[in-house]
Amino acid sequence: MVKLPENLIKARFLIRPNRFTVVAERGGQHLTAFLADPGRLAELLLPGTELYLAPAQAGEKRKTVYDVVLLHRNGTFISLDSRLPNRLFAAAFRSGGLGAFQGYRQLTAEVRVGSSRLDFLLTVGGEKEAGLPGEGLPPCYVEVKSVTLVNSDRVALFPDAPTSRGSRHLQELMALRDRGCRAAVVFIIQREDALIFAPNEATDPLFARTLREAAAAGVEVYAYRCRISPVAARLSTAVPVKLA
């Protein structure tokens, strides 16, 4: 579980002047807020949609005095912070809540691989004692992707905008797999209403094709939906991944 800021305020979305800025309205006052999600979000950021904003930390030097944290639409809370999935993955790993990665005990963030940085490296770590769970496991590299788009059929889709960076990360994972490492990409769906996950073929056919190639090469593909509230966020359950 990851706690969210305690002092959230409600506001109504007005416009998005650029990828990282939104203007919202509260009590007749216009509030400018930082948006930590560069995706299109066209199906979410609609005029009048309810946003939850957090005041910036005291002492920070910045142009905006708020951060966009959540969106509430059709009874569903959706996180709009693309940094949150990494924190959710790390919290679930440390609590032992990720069955796919049992046996690993050490997590290292932001690992340089080739020309990229991958989100996590999982290793056995600790004392190597006979019979210790995880003994003999290869290092496991993990890339985490944030998902906010869910269509009317309740299929979570990634990406919602073309991402050459995402395809490059998959290529790096395939290269690591060829070297005998374990490699995985984990899609964190920052909402609870998704039933399955699939690559967004229509938006980024290159990423979809590369994801299928990666899976065929032994890169593990997982997707988890989240339970989001104005108080906290946590990984909920795994959802099936549909690559075809």
Short mmCIF file of C-alpha atoms in Angstrom, two decimals:
data_model
loop_
_atom_site.label_atom_id
_atom_site.label_comp_id
_atom_site.label_asym_id
_atom_site.label_seq_id
_atom_site.Cartn_x
_atom_site.Cartn_y
_atom_site.Cartn_z
CA MET A 1 0.00 0.00 0.00
CA VAL A 2 1.14 3.54 -0.75
CA LYS A 3 -0.45 6.41 1.18
CA LEU A 4 -1.52 9.44 -0.82
CA PRO A 5 -1.20 13.06 0.37
CA GLU A 6 -3.60 13.81 3.22
CA ASN A 7 -4.60 17.32 2.15
CA LEU A 8 -6.23 16.62 -1.22
CA ILE A 9 -8.72 19.15 -2.55
CA LYS A 10 -11.43 18.64 -5.15
CA ALA A 11 -11.53 20.71 -8.32
CA ARG A 12 -13.05 20.54 -11.81
CA PHE A 13 -10.88 20.10 -14.89
CA LEU A 14 -10.95 22.99 -17.36
CA ILE A 15 -8.07 22.80 -19.85
CA ARG A 16 -4.65 21.26 -20.38
CA PRO A 17 -2.32 23.96 -21.77
CA ASN A 18 0.54 21.48 -22.23
CA ARG A 19 1.41 17.87 -21.45
CA PHE A 20 2.44 18.55 -17.87
CA THR A 21 0.00 21.28 -16.83
CA VAL A 22 -3.73 21.42 -16.21
CA VAL A 23 -5.98 24.26 -15.16
CA ALA A 24 -8.84 23.37 -12.83
CA GLU A 25 -11.59 25.36 -11.15
CA ARG A 26 -12.58 25.39 -7.49
CA GLY A 27 -15.06 27.84 -6.02
CA GLY A 28 -14.68 30.17 -8.99
CA GLN A 29 -10.89 30.19 -8.68
CA HIS A 30 -8.59 28.83 -11.37
CA LEU A 31 -5.86 26.51 -10.07
CA THR A 32 -2.81 25.52 -12.12
CA ALA A 33 -1.44 22.07 -11.35
CA PHE A 34 1.43 19.83 -12.44
CA LEU A 35 0.42 16.62 -14.22
CA ALA A 36 2.96 13.80 -13.90
CA ASP A 37 1.58 11.85 -16.86
CA PRO A 38 2.60 12.84 -20.40
CA GLY A 39 0.05 10.50 -22.03
CA ARG A 40 -2.82 11.83 -24.10
CA LEU A 41 -5.50 11.06 -21.45
CA ALA A 42 -8.08 12.30 -23.96
CA GLU A 43 -10.81 9.99 -22.66
CA LEU A 44 -10.21 11.09 -19.05
CA LEU A 45 -9.44 14.81 -19.04
CA LEU A 46 -12.86 16.04 -20.08
CA PRO A 47 -14.26 19.45 -19.05
CA GLY A 48 -15.91 19.27 -15.65
CA THR A 49 -14.25 16.00 -14.60
CA GLU A 50 -13.52 15.85 -10.86
CA LEU A 51 -9.83 16.05 -9.99
CA TYR A 52 -8.06 15.64 -6.66
CA LEU A 53 -5.13 18.02 -6.22
CA ALA A 54 -2.36 18.09 -3.64
CA PRO A 55 -0.68 21.37 -2.62
CA ALA A 56 3.02 21.40 -3.44
CA GLN A 57 5.45 20.86 -0.60
CA ALA A 58 6.52 24.01 1.22
CA GLY A 59 9.81 25.38 0.00
CA GLU A 60 9.65 23.86 -3.48
CA LYS A 61 10.59 26.25 -6.28
CA ARG A 62 8.12 25.64 -9.10
CA LYS A 63 5.62 27.37 -11.35
CA THR A 64 2.60 25.34 -10.21
CA VAL A 65 1.43 25.18 -6.60
CA TYR A 66 -0.58 21.95 -6.98
CA ASP A 67 -0.05 18.40 -8.23
CA VAL A 68 -2.76 16.35 -9.92
CA VAL A 69 -3.13 13.13 -7.91
CA LEU A 70 -6.43 11.50 -8.85
CA LEU A 71 -9.38 11.71 -11.16
CA HIS A 72 -12.89 10.50 -10.31
CA ARG A 73 -15.07 9.42 -13.20
CA ASN A 74 -18.13 7.16 -13.45
CA GLY A 75 -17.61 5.96 -9.89
CA THR A 76 -13.97 5.00 -10.43
CA PHE A 77 -10.89 6.62 -8.92
CA ILE A 78 -7.96 6.75 -11.35
CA SER A 79 -4.43 7.77 -10.46
CA LEU A 80 -2.87 10.29 -12.85
CA ASP A 81 0.63 10.07 -11.36
CA SER A 82 2.86 8.01 -13.66
CA ARG A 83 5.46 7.83 -10.85
CA LEU A 84 3.11 5.91 -8.56
CA PRO A 85 3.34 2.46 -10.26
CA ASN A 86 7.02 2.11 -9.37
CA ARG A 87 6.21 2.85 -5.74
CA LEU A 88 3.33 0.36 -5.83
CA PHE A 89 5.53 -2.36 -7.31
CA ALA A 90 8.26 -1.76 -4.72
CA ALA A 91 5.75 -1.77 -1.84
CA ALA A 92 4.12 -4.99 -3.06
CA PHE A 93 7.52 -6.63 -3.54
CA ARG A 94 8.69 -5.74 -0.05
CA SER A 95 5.46 -7.03 1.49
CA GLY A 96 5.74 -10.33 -0.37
CA GLY A 97 2.62 -9.64 -2.39
CA LEU A 98 4.06 -10.48 -5.81
CA GLY A 99 3.88 -14.22 -6.24
CA ALA A 100 5.59 -14.09 -9.63
CA PHE A 101 8.78 -12.84 -7.96
CA GLN A 102 8.93 -15.05 -4.88
CA GLY A 103 12.45 -15.93 -3.77
CA TYR A 104 13.96 -12.54 -4.51
CA ARG A 105 14.77 -10.43 -1.46
CA GLN A 106 16.71 -7.44 -2.73
CA LEU A 107 15.37 -4.68 -4.98
CA THR A 108 17.55 -2.08 -6.71
CA ALA A 109 15.91 0.81 -8.55
CA GLU A 110 16.98 2.67 -11.69
CA VAL A 111 19.49 0.19 -13.11
CA ARG A 112 21.56 1.21 -16.14
CA VAL A 113 21.29 -1.32 -18.98
CA GLY A 114 22.79 -0.42 -22.34
CA SER A 115 21.46 2.99 -23.36
CA SER A 116 18.47 2.75 -21.02
CA ARG A 117 17.60 2.72 -17.35
CA LEU A 118 15.31 -0.09 -16.32
CA ASP A 119 13.13 0.35 -13.28
CA PHE A 120 14.26 -2.52 -11.06
CA LEU A 121 16.76 -5.29 -10.58
CA LEU A 122 15.68 -8.13 -8.28
CA THR A 123 18.32 -10.36 -6.73
CA VAL A 124 18.45 -13.01 -4.04
CA GLY A 125 20.79 -10.96 -1.83
CA GLY A 126 21.48 -11.75 1.80
CA GLU A 127 23.46 -14.70 3.08
CA LYS A 128 23.73 -17.66 0.74
CA GLU A 129 22.68 -20.49 3.00
CA ALA A 130 21.83 -23.99 1.86
CA GLY A 131 18.13 -24.35 1.25
CA LEU A 132 17.41 -20.62 1.48
CA PRO A 133 14.39 -19.74 -0.71
CA GLY A 134 15.56 -18.11 -3.92
CA GLU A 135 18.98 -19.75 -3.92
CA GLY A 136 20.14 -20.12 -7.51
CA LEU A 137 17.63 -17.69 -9.02
CA PRO A 138 19.07 -15.58 -11.87
CA PRO A 139 18.97 -11.78 -11.55
CA CYS A 140 15.62 -10.45 -12.68
CA TYR A 141 15.25 -7.13 -14.49
CA VAL A 142 11.82 -5.50 -14.34
CA GLU A 143 10.37 -2.61 -16.31
CA VAL A 144 7.14 -1.10 -14.94
CA LYS A 145 4.64 0.68 -17.18
CA SER A 146 1.79 2.94 -16.06
CA VAL A 147 -1.63 2.27 -17.61
CA THR A 148 -4.64 4.58 -17.33
CA LEU A 149 -6.59 3.85 -20.52
CA VAL A 150 -9.46 1.33 -20.22
CA ASN A 151 -11.92 1.02 -23.11
CA SER A 152 -15.66 0.37 -23.03
CA ASP A 153 -15.03 -3.39 -23.05
CA ARG A 154 -12.99 -2.97 -19.86
CA VAL A 155 -9.73 -3.77 -21.65
CA ALA A 156 -6.72 -1.88 -20.29
CA LEU A 157 -4.54 -0.62 -23.14
CA PHE A 158 -0.93 0.59 -23.30
CA PRO A 159 0.29 2.95 -24.56
CA ASP A 160 -2.19 5.75 -25.09
CA ALA A 161 0.38 7.58 -27.23
CA PRO A 162 3.25 6.22 -29.38
CA THR A 163 6.34 5.40 -27.28
CA SER A 164 9.65 4.61 -28.93
CA ARG A 165 11.14 4.53 -25.42
CA GLY A 166 8.79 1.72 -24.45
CA SER A 167 9.85 -0.38 -27.43
CA ARG A 168 13.52 0.27 -26.62
CA HIS A 169 12.99 -1.00 -23.08
CA LEU A 170 11.50 -4.21 -24.45
CA GLN A 171 14.53 -4.66 -26.70
CA GLU A 172 16.79 -4.25 -23.67
CA LEU A 173 14.79 -6.89 -21.78
CA MET A 174 15.10 -9.31 -24.69
CA ALA A 175 18.88 -8.80 -24.76
CA LEU A 176 19.07 -9.51 -21.03
CA ARG A 177 16.99 -12.65 -21.49
CA ASP A 178 19.44 -13.81 -24.18
CA ARG A 179 22.25 -13.41 -21.63
CA GLY A 180 20.54 -15.80 -19.21
CA CYS A 181 18.89 -13.23 -16.97
CA ARG A 182 15.25 -13.21 -16.07
CA ALA A 183 13.33 -10.27 -17.55
CA ALA A 184 9.79 -9.00 -17.04
CA VAL A 185 7.57 -6.09 -17.98
CA VAL A 186 4.82 -5.26 -15.50
CA PHE A 187 1.84 -3.12 -16.51
CA ILE A 188 0.29 -1.35 -13.53
CA ILE A 189 -3.31 -0.38 -14.33
CA GLN A 190 -3.97 2.63 -12.11
CA ARG A 191 -7.66 1.85 -11.67
CA GLU A 192 -9.82 -1.10 -10.64
CA ASP A 193 -12.31 -1.50 -13.50
CA ALA A 194 -10.13 -3.39 -16.02
CA LEU A 195 -10.77 -7.05 -16.74
CA ILE A 196 -7.87 -7.81 -19.10
CA PHE A 197 -4.79 -6.09 -20.52
CA ALA A 198 -3.72 -5.80 -24.15
CA PRO A 199 -1.19 -3.72 -26.10
CA ASN A 200 -2.75 -0.76 -27.89
CA GLU A 201 -2.26 -1.94 -31.47
CA ALA A 202 -4.14 0.97 -33.04
CA THR A 203 -2.08 3.63 -31.29
CA ASP A 204 1.39 2.05 -31.40
CA PRO A 205 1.69 -1.03 -33.64
CA LEU A 206 5.48 -1.10 -33.14
CA PHE A 207 5.15 -1.44 -29.38
CA ALA A 208 2.47 -4.12 -29.76
CA ARG A 209 4.63 -6.09 -32.18
CA THR A 210 7.72 -5.72 -29.99
CA LEU A 211 5.80 -6.85 -26.91
CA ARG A 212 4.72 -10.01 -28.69
CA GLU A 213 8.31 -10.62 -29.82
CA ALA A 214 9.55 -10.09 -26.27
CA ALA A 215 7.03 -12.54 -24.84
CA ALA A 216 8.01 -15.13 -27.46
CA ALA A 217 11.67 -14.60 -26.48
CA GLY A 218 10.94 -15.39 -22.83
CA VAL A 219 10.30 -11.95 -21.38
CA GLU A 220 7.53 -12.34 -18.79
CA VAL A 221 4.50 -10.07 -19.14
CA TYR A 222 2.26 -9.28 -16.17
CA ALA A 223 -0.58 -6.84 -15.54
CA TYR A 224 -2.08 -5.80 -12.22
CA ARG A 225 -5.00 -3.53 -11.52
CA CYS A 226 -5.03 -1.20 -8.52
CA ARG A 227 -7.40 -0.24 -5.76
CA ILE A 228 -7.35 3.54 -5.64
CA SER A 229 -8.96 5.88 -3.12
CA PRO A 230 -8.28 9.45 -1.97
CA VAL A 231 -6.42 7.92 0.98
CA ALA A 232 -4.17 5.24 -0.49
CA ALA A 233 -3.34 3.07 -3.50
CA ARG A 234 -2.43 -0.60 -3.60
CA LEU A 235 -2.01 -3.37 -6.14
CA SER A 236 -5.22 -5.35 -6.25
CA THR A 237 -5.21 -8.44 -8.47
CA ALA A 238 -3.47 -9.69 -11.59
CA VAL A 239 -5.48 -9.54 -14.81
CA PRO A 240 -5.03 -11.76 -17.88
CA VAL A 241 -2.73 -10.49 -20.62
CA LYS A 242 -3.98 -10.81 -24.20
CA LEU A 243 -1.18 -10.37 -26.75
CA ALA A 244 -2.81 -11.80 -29.90
#
